[in-house]
């Protein structure tokens, strides 16, 4: 499924005129102006899966943030944006699959399916921190209940009025259960403990629903090679069978191998479409393992 078919960035002349007009101001940065145009990136055409490949500073994350801002996509965490972000996105235009909406500087907004969002590394990291905080709180409560169990079970208790009824139930519970059962009855189990990679993978499978546009910024972070392959299969199936469209910024060899993906090499002097096996980092991996091929046999 294709919800976003094309995105156009400002002409270089527009950017130049704008930055020249701002030279008299106190600002020392015009981000995101001039970030993408240095590689002559004028427009992106999208497939069900489109990948932006490139090293740090290539502009792939900037492109995702600009697209997300223009489309008004949901996001969980804030991102660094300058005073000129709105002006820059105003100069951008976008087009849906056959809709013709969002062109030029029209005020019309290209509507994306409900739930469409951008997912960044910060989103995943915050999710993992929240899980740890929840579990830390549960662990502290569990320790308190261990002590409470011993105090309650061996205390001398006499019921004097109905106001003591709750305490009586507590004493009976302690005396009729082992320490572990008492604690389990009074505190929730820890949110399932996972490795960082497992937690990150769960975040993606929870946020990505059917029939939506999803922008993923380096989703391979925190994922082992095995988990990256699991994510690859999940994304391929979501695009093929469940009506999802993905725009992904990555340099993971596993994600770059995604079937049918259109890949933009943003490290080139002029951004160009390439096969994943033509990308510099993939060729570097290939040459390295080819050099040690016999040691794998």
Coordinates of N, CA, C and O in Angstrom, one line a residue, residues 120-275:
X120 N 11.4 6.8 16.6 CA 12.8 7.1 16.6 C 13.5 6.3 17.7 O 12.8 5.6 18.5
X121 N 14.8 6.3 17.7 CA 15.6 5.6 18.7 C 15.2 6.1 20.1 O 15.2 5.4 21.1
X122 N 15.0 7.4 20.2 CA 14.6 8.0 21.5 C 13.3 7.4 22.0 O 13.1 7.2 23.2
X123 N 12.3 7.2 21.1 CA 11.1 6.5 21.6 C 11.3 5.2 22.2 O 10.8 4.9 23.3
X124 N 12.2 4.4 21.5 CA 12.4 3.0 22.0 C 13.2 3.1 23.3 O 12.9 2.3 24.3
X125 N 14.2 4.0 23.4 CA 15.0 4.1 24.6 C 14.1 4.5 25.8 O 14.3 4.0 26.9
X126 N 13.2 5.5 25.6 CA 12.4 5.9 26.7 C 11.4 4.8 27.1 O 11.1 4.7 28.3
X127 N 11.0 4.0 26.2 CA 10.1 2.9 26.5 C 10.9 1.9 27.4 O 10.3 1.4 28.4
X128 N 12.1 1.6 27.1 CA 12.9 0.7 27.9 C 13.2 1.3 29.3 O 13.1 0.5 30.3
X129 N 13.4 2.6 29.4 CA 13.6 3.2 30.7 C 12.3 3.1 31.5 O 12.4 2.9 32.7
X130 N 11.2 3.3 30.9 CA 9.9 3.3 31.6 C 9.7 1.9 32.2 O 9.2 1.7 33.3
X131 N 10.0 0.9 31.4 CA 9.9 -0.5 31.9 C 10.7 -0.7 33.1 O 10.3 -1.4 34.1
X132 N 12.0 -0.2 33.0 CA 12.9 -0.4 34.2 C 12.3 0.3 35.4 O 12.4 -0.2 36.5
X133 N 11.8 1.5 35.2 CA 11.3 2.3 36.3 C 10.1 1.5 37.0 O 10.0 1.5 38.2
X134 N 9.2 1.0 36.1 CA 8.1 0.2 36.7 C 8.5 -1.0 37.5 O 8.1 -1.2 38.6
X135 N 9.5 -1.7 36.9 CA 10.0 -2.9 37.6 C 10.8 -2.5 38.9 O 10.7 -3.3 39.9
X136 N 11.5 -1.4 38.9 CA 12.1 -1.0 40.1 C 11.1 -0.7 41.2 O 11.3 -1.1 42.4
X137 N 10.0 -0.1 40.8 CA 9.0 0.2 41.8 C 8.3 -1.1 42.4 O 8.1 -1.2 43.6
X138 N 8.1 -2.0 41.5 CA 7.5 -3.3 41.9 C 8.5 -4.0 42.8 O 8.1 -4.6 43.8
X139 N 9.8 -4.0 42.5 CA 10.8 -4.7 43.3 C 10.8 -4.1 44.7 O 11.0 -4.8 45.7
X140 N 10.7 -2.7 44.8 CA 10.7 -2.1 46.1 C 9.5 -2.5 46.9 O 9.6 -2.8 48.1
X141 N 8.4 -2.6 46.3 CA 7.1 -3.0 46.9 C 7.2 -4.4 47.4 O 6.8 -4.8 48.5
X142 N 7.9 -5.3 46.6 CA 8.0 -6.7 47.0 C 8.9 -6.8 48.2 O 8.6 -7.6 49.1
X143 N 10.0 -6.0 48.3 CA 10.8 -6.1 49.5 C 10.0 -5.7 50.7 O 10.2 -6.2 51.8
X144 N 9.2 -4.6 50.6 CA 8.4 -4.2 51.7 C 7.4 -5.3 52.1 O 7.2 -5.5 53.3
X145 N 6.9 -6.0 51.2 CA 5.9 -7.1 51.5 C 6.6 -8.2 52.2 O 6.0 -8.9 53.0
X146 N 7.8 -8.5 51.8 CA 8.6 -9.6 52.5 C 8.6 -9.3 54.0 O 8.4 -10.2 54.9
X147 N 9.0 -8.0 54.3 CA 9.1 -7.6 55.7 C 7.7 -7.6 56.4 O 7.5 -8.0 57.5
X148 N 6.7 -7.1 55.6 CA 5.4 -7.1 56.2 C 4.8 -8.5 56.5 O 4.1 -8.7 57.5
X149 N 5.2 -9.4 55.6 CA 4.7 -10.8 55.8 C 5.2 -11.4 57.2 O 4.4 -11.9 57.9
X150 N 6.5 -11.2 57.4 CA 7.0 -11.7 58.7 C 6.4 -11.0 59.9 O 6.0 -11.6 60.9
X151 N 6.3 -9.6 59.8 CA 5.7 -8.9 60.9 C 4.2 -9.3 61.2 O 3.8 -9.4 62.3
X152 N 3.5 -9.5 60.1 CA 2.1 -9.9 60.2 C 1.8 -11.3 60.7 O 1.0 -11.6 61.6
X153 N 2.6 -12.2 60.1 CA 2.4 -13.6 60.4 C 2.6 -13.9 61.9 O 1.9 -14.7 62.5
X154 N 3.6 -13.3 62.5 CA 4.0 -13.7 63.8 C 3.6 -12.6 64.8 O 4.0 -12.6 66.0
X155 N 2.7 -11.7 64.4 CA 2.2 -10.7 65.4 C 1.1 -11.3 66.2 O 0.4 -12.2 65.9
X156 N 0.9 -10.7 67.4 CA -0.2 -11.1 68.3 C -1.3 -10.1 68.0 O -1.3 -8.9 68.2
X157 N -2.4 -10.7 67.4 CA -3.5 -9.9 66.9 C -4.8 -10.3 67.6 O -5.1 -11.5 67.6
X158 N -5.6 -9.3 68.0 CA -6.9 -9.6 68.6 C -7.9 -8.6 68.0 O -7.6 -7.4 68.0
X159 N -8.9 -9.1 67.5 CA -9.9 -8.2 66.8 C -10.8 -7.6 67.9 O -11.5 -8.3 68.6
X160 N -10.9 -6.3 67.9 CA -11.7 -5.6 68.9 C -13.0 -5.0 68.2 O -14.0 -4.8 68.9
X161 N -13.0 -4.7 67.0 CA -14.1 -4.1 66.3 C -14.0 -4.4 64.8 O -13.0 -4.9 64.3
X162 N -15.1 -4.0 64.1 CA -15.1 -4.2 62.7 C -14.0 -3.4 61.9 O -13.6 -3.7 60.8
X163 N -13.5 -2.4 62.6 CA -12.4 -1.6 62.0 C -11.1 -2.4 61.9 O -10.3 -2.1 61.1
X164 N -11.1 -3.5 62.7 CA -9.9 -4.4 62.6 C -10.0 -5.5 61.6 O -9.2 -6.3 61.4
X165 N -11.2 -5.5 60.8 CA -11.4 -6.6 59.9 C -10.4 -6.7 58.8 O -10.0 -7.9 58.5
X166 N -10.0 -5.6 58.2 CA -9.0 -5.7 57.2 C -7.7 -6.2 57.6 O -7.0 -7.0 57.0
X167 N -7.3 -5.8 58.9 CA -6.1 -6.4 59.4 C -6.2 -7.9 59.7 O -5.2 -8.6 59.5
X168 N -7.4 -8.3 60.1 CA -7.6 -9.7 60.4 C -7.5 -10.5 59.1 O -6.8 -11.6 59.1
X169 N -8.0 -10.0 58.0 CA -7.9 -10.7 56.7 C -6.4 -10.8 56.3 O -5.9 -11.8 55.8
X170 N -5.7 -9.7 56.6 CA -4.2 -9.7 56.3 C -3.5 -10.8 57.1 O -2.6 -11.5 56.6
X171 N -3.8 -10.9 58.4 CA -3.1 -11.9 59.2 C -3.5 -13.3 58.8 O -2.6 -14.1 58.7
X172 N -4.7 -13.5 58.4 CA -5.1 -14.8 58.0 C -4.4 -15.2 56.7 O -4.0 -16.3 56.5
X173 N -4.3 -14.2 55.8 CA -3.6 -14.5 54.5 C -2.2 -14.8 54.8 O -1.7 -15.8 54.1
X174 N -1.5 -14.1 55.7 CA -0.1 -14.4 56.0 C 0.1 -15.8 56.6 O 1.0 -16.5 56.3
X175 N -0.8 -16.1 57.5 CA -0.7 -17.4 58.2 C -1.1 -18.6 57.4 O -0.7 -19.7 57.7
X176 N -1.8 -18.4 56.3 CA -2.3 -19.5 55.5 C -1.5 -19.6 54.2 O -1.8 -20.5 53.4
X177 N -0.5 -18.8 54.0 CA 0.3 -18.8 52.7 C 1.8 -18.8 53.0 O 2.2 -18.3 54.1
X178 N 2.5 -19.3 52.1 CA 4.0 -19.1 52.2 C 4.3 -17.7 51.9 O 3.5 -16.9 51.4
X179 N 5.6 -17.3 52.2 CA 6.0 -16.0 52.0 C 5.8 -15.6 50.5 O 5.3 -14.5 50.2
X180 N 6.3 -16.5 49.6 CA 6.2 -16.1 48.2 C 4.7 -16.0 47.7 O 4.4 -15.1 46.9
X181 N 3.8 -16.9 48.2 CA 2.5 -16.7 47.8 C 1.8 -15.5 48.3 O 1.0 -14.8 47.6
X182 N 2.2 -15.1 49.5 CA 1.7 -13.9 50.1 C 2.1 -12.7 49.3 O 1.3 -11.8 49.0
X183 N 3.3 -12.6 48.9 CA 3.8 -11.5 48.1 C 3.1 -11.4 46.8 O 2.7 -10.4 46.3
X184 N 3.0 -12.6 46.1 CA 2.4 -12.6 44.8 C 0.9 -12.2 44.8 O 0.4 -11.6 43.9
X185 N 0.2 -12.5 46.0 CA -1.2 -12.1 46.1 C -1.3 -10.6 46.3 O -2.4 -10.0 46.1
X186 N -0.2 -9.9 46.7 CA -0.3 -8.5 47.1 C 0.4 -7.6 46.2 O 0.4 -6.3 46.4
X187 N 1.1 -8.1 45.2 CA 1.9 -7.2 44.3 C 1.8 -7.8 42.9 O 1.9 -9.1 42.8
X188 N 1.7 -7.0 41.9 CA 1.7 -7.5 40.5 C 3.1 -8.1 40.2 O 4.1 -7.7 40.7
X189 N 3.1 -9.1 39.3 CA 4.4 -9.6 38.8 C 5.1 -8.5 38.1 O 4.5 -7.5 37.5
X190 N 6.4 -8.6 38.0 CA 7.1 -7.6 37.2 C 6.7 -7.7 35.8 O 6.3 -8.7 35.3
X191 N 6.6 -6.5 35.2 CA 6.4 -6.5 33.7 C 7.5 -7.4 33.2 O 8.7 -7.3 33.6
X192 N 7.2 -8.2 32.3 CA 8.1 -9.3 31.9 C 9.5 -8.6 31.6 O 9.6 -7.7 30.8
X193 N 10.5 -9.2 32.2 CA 11.9 -8.7 31.9 C 12.4 -9.2 30.6 O 12.2 -10.3 30.2
X194 N 12.8 -8.2 29.8 CA 13.4 -8.6 28.5 C 14.8 -7.9 28.4 O 15.1 -6.9 29.0
X195 N 15.5 -8.4 27.5 CA 16.8 -7.7 27.1 C 16.4 -6.4 26.4 O 15.2 -6.2 26.0
X196 N 17.4 -5.6 26.2 CA 17.1 -4.3 25.4 C 16.6 -4.7 24.0 O 15.6 -4.0 23.6
X197 N 17.1 -5.6 23.4 CA 16.7 -6.0 22.1 C 15.3 -6.5 22.0 O 14.5 -6.2 21.2
X198 N 14.9 -7.4 23.0 CA 13.6 -7.9 23.1 C 12.6 -6.8 23.3 O 11.5 -6.7 22.8
X199 N 12.9 -5.9 24.2 CA 12.0 -4.7 24.6 C 11.8 -3.8 23.3 O 10.7 -3.4 23.1
X200 N 12.9 -3.6 22.6 CA 12.9 -2.7 21.4 C 12.0 -3.4 20.4 O 11.1 -2.7 19.8
X201 N 12.1 -4.7 20.2 CA 11.3 -5.4 19.2 C 9.8 -5.4 19.6 O 9.0 -5.1 18.7
X202 N 9.5 -5.5 20.9 CA 8.2 -5.4 21.4 C 7.6 -4.1 21.1 O 6.4 -3.9 20.8
X203 N 8.4 -3.0 21.2 CA 7.9 -1.7 21.0 C 7.4 -1.5 19.6 O 6.3 -1.0 19.3
X204 N 8.2 -2.0 18.6 CA 7.8 -1.9 17.2 C 6.5 -2.7 16.9 O 5.6 -2.2 16.2
X205 N 6.4 -3.9 17.4 CA 5.3 -4.7 17.2 C 4.0 -4.2 17.8 O 2.9 -4.4 17.4
X206 N 4.2 -3.4 18.9 CA 3.1 -2.8 19.6 C 2.6 -1.5 18.9 O 1.4 -1.3 18.7
X207 N 3.5 -0.7 18.3 CA 3.2 0.5 17.7 C 2.7 0.4 16.3 O 1.9 1.2 15.8
X208 N 3.2 -0.6 15.6 CA 2.9 -0.7 14.2 C 1.6 -1.6 14.0 O 1.6 -2.8 14.3
X209 N 0.6 -0.9 13.5 CA -0.7 -1.6 13.3 C -0.9 -1.8 11.8 O -0.2 -1.3 11.0
X210 N -2.1 -2.3 11.5 CA -2.5 -2.5 10.1 C -2.8 -1.2 9.5 O -3.2 -0.2 10.1
X211 N -2.5 -1.1 8.2 CA -3.0 0.0 7.3 C -2.5 1.4 7.9 O -3.3 2.2 8.2
X212 N -1.2 1.6 7.8 CA -0.7 2.9 8.3 C 0.7 3.2 7.6 O 1.3 2.3 7.0
X213 N 1.0 4.5 7.7 CA 2.4 4.9 7.2 C 3.3 5.1 8.4 O 2.9 5.7 9.4
X214 N 4.5 4.5 8.4 CA 5.4 4.5 9.5 C 6.8 4.9 9.0 O 7.3 4.3 8.1
X215 N 7.3 5.9 9.7 CA 8.7 6.4 9.5 C 9.5 5.8 10.6 O 9.2 6.1 11.8
X216 N 10.5 5.1 10.3 CA 11.4 4.4 11.3 C 12.8 5.0 11.1 O 13.4 4.9 10.1
X217 N 13.3 5.6 12.2 CA 14.7 6.1 12.2 C 15.6 5.2 12.9 O 15.6 5.0 14.1
X218 N 16.4 4.5 12.1 CA 17.4 3.5 12.6 C 16.9 2.6 13.6 O 17.3 2.5 14.7
X219 N 15.9 1.8 13.2 CA 15.2 0.8 14.1 C 16.1 -0.3 14.5 O 15.8 -1.0 15.5
X220 N 17.3 -0.5 13.9 CA 18.2 -1.5 14.3 C 18.9 -1.3 15.6 O 19.5 -2.2 16.2
X221 N 18.9 0.0 16.1 CA 19.5 0.3 17.4 C 19.0 -0.6 18.5 O 17.8 -0.8 18.6
X222 N 19.8 -1.2 19.3 CA 19.5 -2.1 20.4 C 19.1 -3.5 20.0 O 18.8 -4.3 20.8
X223 N 19.1 -3.7 18.7 CA 18.7 -5.0 18.2 C 19.9 -5.9 17.8 O 20.8 -5.4 17.0
X224 N 19.9 -7.1 18.2 CA 21.0 -8.0 17.8 C 20.8 -8.4 16.3 O 19.7 -8.1 15.8
X225 N 21.8 -9.0 15.7 CA 21.6 -9.4 14.3 C 20.4 -10.3 14.1 O 19.6 -10.2 13.2
X226 N 20.1 -11.2 15.1 CA 19.0 -12.1 15.0 C 17.7 -11.3 15.1 O 16.7 -11.6 14.4
X227 N 17.6 -10.4 16.1 CA 16.4 -9.6 16.2 C 16.2 -8.7 15.0 O 15.0 -8.4 14.7
X228 N 17.3 -8.2 14.4 CA 17.1 -7.4 13.2 C 16.4 -8.2 12.1 O 15.6 -7.7 11.3
X229 N 16.8 -9.5 12.0 CA 16.2 -10.3 11.0 C 14.7 -10.6 11.3 O 13.9 -10.7 10.4
X230 N 14.4 -10.7 12.6 CA 13.0 -10.9 13.0 C 12.2 -9.6 12.7 O 11.1 -9.7 12.2
X231 N 12.8 -8.4 12.9 CA 12.1 -7.2 12.6 C 12.0 -7.1 11.0 O 10.9 -6.6 10.6
X232 N 13.0 -7.5 10.3 CA 12.9 -7.5 8.8 C 11.7 -8.3 8.4 O 10.9 -7.8 7.6
X233 N 11.5 -9.5 8.9 CA 10.3 -10.3 8.5 C 9.0 -9.7 8.9 O 8.1 -9.7 8.2
X234 N 9.0 -9.1 10.1 CA 7.8 -8.4 10.6 C 7.4 -7.2 9.7 O 6.2 -7.1 9.3
X235 N 8.4 -6.4 9.3 CA 8.1 -5.3 8.4 C 7.7 -5.8 7.0 O 6.8 -5.2 6.4
X236 N 8.4 -6.8 6.5 CA 8.0 -7.3 5.2 C 6.6 -7.8 5.1 O 5.8 -7.5 4.2
X237 N 6.2 -8.5 6.2 CA 4.9 -9.1 6.3 C 3.8 -7.9 6.4 O 2.7 -8.0 5.9
X238 N 4.2 -6.9 7.2 CA 3.3 -5.8 7.5 C 3.0 -5.0 6.2 O 1.9 -4.6 5.9
X239 N 4.1 -4.9 5.3 CA 3.9 -4.2 4.1 C 3.2 -5.0 3.0 O 2.4 -4.5 2.3
X240 N 3.5 -6.3 3.1 CA 2.9 -7.2 2.0 C 1.5 -7.6 2.3 O 0.7 -7.7 1.4
X241 N 1.2 -7.9 3.6 CA -0.1 -8.4 3.9 C -1.1 -7.5 4.7 O -2.3 -7.8 4.7
X242 N -0.5 -6.5 5.3 CA -1.4 -5.7 6.3 C -1.5 -4.2 6.0 O -1.8 -3.4 6.8
X243 N -1.2 -3.9 4.7 CA -1.5 -2.5 4.2 C -0.6 -1.4 4.8 O -1.0 -0.3 4.9
X244 N 0.6 -1.7 5.2 CA 1.5 -0.7 5.8 C 2.5 -0.2 4.7 O 2.9 -0.9 3.8
X245 N 2.9 1.0 4.9 CA 3.9 1.6 4.1 C 5.0 2.1 5.1 O 4.7 2.7 6.1
X246 N 6.3 1.9 4.7 CA 7.4 2.2 5.5 C 8.4 3.1 4.8 O 8.7 2.9 3.6
X247 N 8.9 4.1 5.5 CA 10.0 4.9 5.1 C 11.0 4.8 6.2 O 10.8 5.2 7.4
X248 N 12.2 4.2 5.9 CA 13.1 3.7 7.0 C 14.5 4.4 6.7 O 15.0 4.3 5.6
X249 N 15.0 5.0 7.7 CA 16.4 5.4 7.7 C 17.3 4.4 8.4 O 17.1 4.1 9.6
X250 N 18.2 3.8 7.7 CA 19.0 2.7 8.3 C 20.3 2.5 7.5 O 20.5 2.9 6.4
X251 N 21.2 1.8 8.2 CA 22.4 1.3 7.5 C 22.6 -0.2 8.0 O 23.7 -0.7 7.8
X252 N 21.5 -0.8 8.5 CA 21.6 -2.2 8.8 C 21.6 -3.1 7.5 O 20.7 -2.9 6.7
X253 N 22.5 -4.0 7.3 CA 22.5 -4.8 6.1 C 21.3 -5.7 6.0 O 20.8 -6.0 4.9
X254 N 20.7 -6.1 7.2 CA 19.6 -6.9 7.2 C 18.3 -6.2 6.6 O 17.6 -6.7 5.8
X255 N 18.1 -5.0 7.2 CA 17.0 -4.2 6.7 C 17.2 -3.7 5.3 O 16.2 -3.6 4.5
X256 N 18.4 -3.4 4.9 CA 18.7 -3.0 3.5 C 18.3 -4.1 2.5 O 18.1 -3.8 1.3
X257 N 18.3 -5.3 2.9 CA 18.0 -6.4 2.0 C 16.6 -6.6 1.8 O 16.2 -7.6 1.2
X258 N 15.7 -5.8 2.4 CA 14.3 -6.0 2.4 C 13.8 -6.1 0.9 O 14.1 -5.3 0.1
X259 N 13.0 -7.1 0.7 CA 12.5 -7.3 -0.7 C 11.7 -6.2 -1.2 O 10.8 -5.7 -0.6
X260 N 12.0 -5.7 -2.4 CA 11.2 -4.7 -3.1 C 11.4 -3.3 -2.6 O 10.7 -2.4 -3.1
X261 N 12.4 -3.1 -1.7 CA 12.6 -1.8 -1.2 C 13.3 -0.9 -2.2 O 14.2 -1.3 -2.9
X262 N 12.8 0.4 -2.3 CA 13.5 1.4 -3.0 C 14.5 2.1 -2.1 O 14.1 2.6 -1.0
X263 N 15.8 2.1 -2.4 CA 16.9 2.6 -1.6 C 17.5 3.8 -2.1 O 18.0 3.8 -3.3
X264 N 17.5 4.9 -1.4 CA 18.2 6.1 -1.7 C 19.5 6.2 -1.0 O 19.6 6.1 0.2
X265 N 20.6 6.3 -1.8 CA 21.9 6.5 -1.2 C 22.2 7.9 -1.0 O 22.5 8.7 -1.9
X266 N 22.1 8.4 0.3 CA 22.2 9.8 0.6 C 23.7 10.2 0.9 O 24.0 11.3 1.3
X267 N 24.6 9.2 0.7 CA 26.0 9.5 0.8 C 26.6 10.0 -0.5 O 27.7 10.5 -0.6
X268 N 25.8 9.8 -1.6 CA 26.3 10.2 -2.9 C 26.3 11.8 -3.0 O 25.5 12.4 -2.3
X269 N 27.2 12.3 -3.9 CA 27.2 13.7 -4.1 C 25.8 14.2 -4.6 O 25.3 15.3 -4.1
X270 N 25.2 13.4 -5.4 CA 23.8 13.6 -5.8 C 23.0 12.4 -5.4 O 23.3 11.2 -5.8
X271 N 22.0 12.5 -4.5 CA 21.3 11.4 -4.0 C 20.8 10.5 -5.1 O 20.2 11.0 -6.1
X272 N 21.0 9.2 -5.0 CA 20.7 8.3 -6.1 C 20.0 7.0 -5.6 O 20.2 6.7 -4.4
X273 N 19.2 6.4 -6.5 CA 18.6 5.1 -6.1 C 19.6 4.0 -6.5 O 20.2 4.0 -7.6
X274 N 19.8 3.0 -5.5 CA 20.7 1.9 -5.7 C 20.1 0.6 -5.2 O 19.2 0.6 -4.4
X275 N 20.7 -0.5 -5.8 CA 20.4 -1.8 -5.2 C 21.2 -1.9 -3.9 O 22.3 -1.3 -3.8

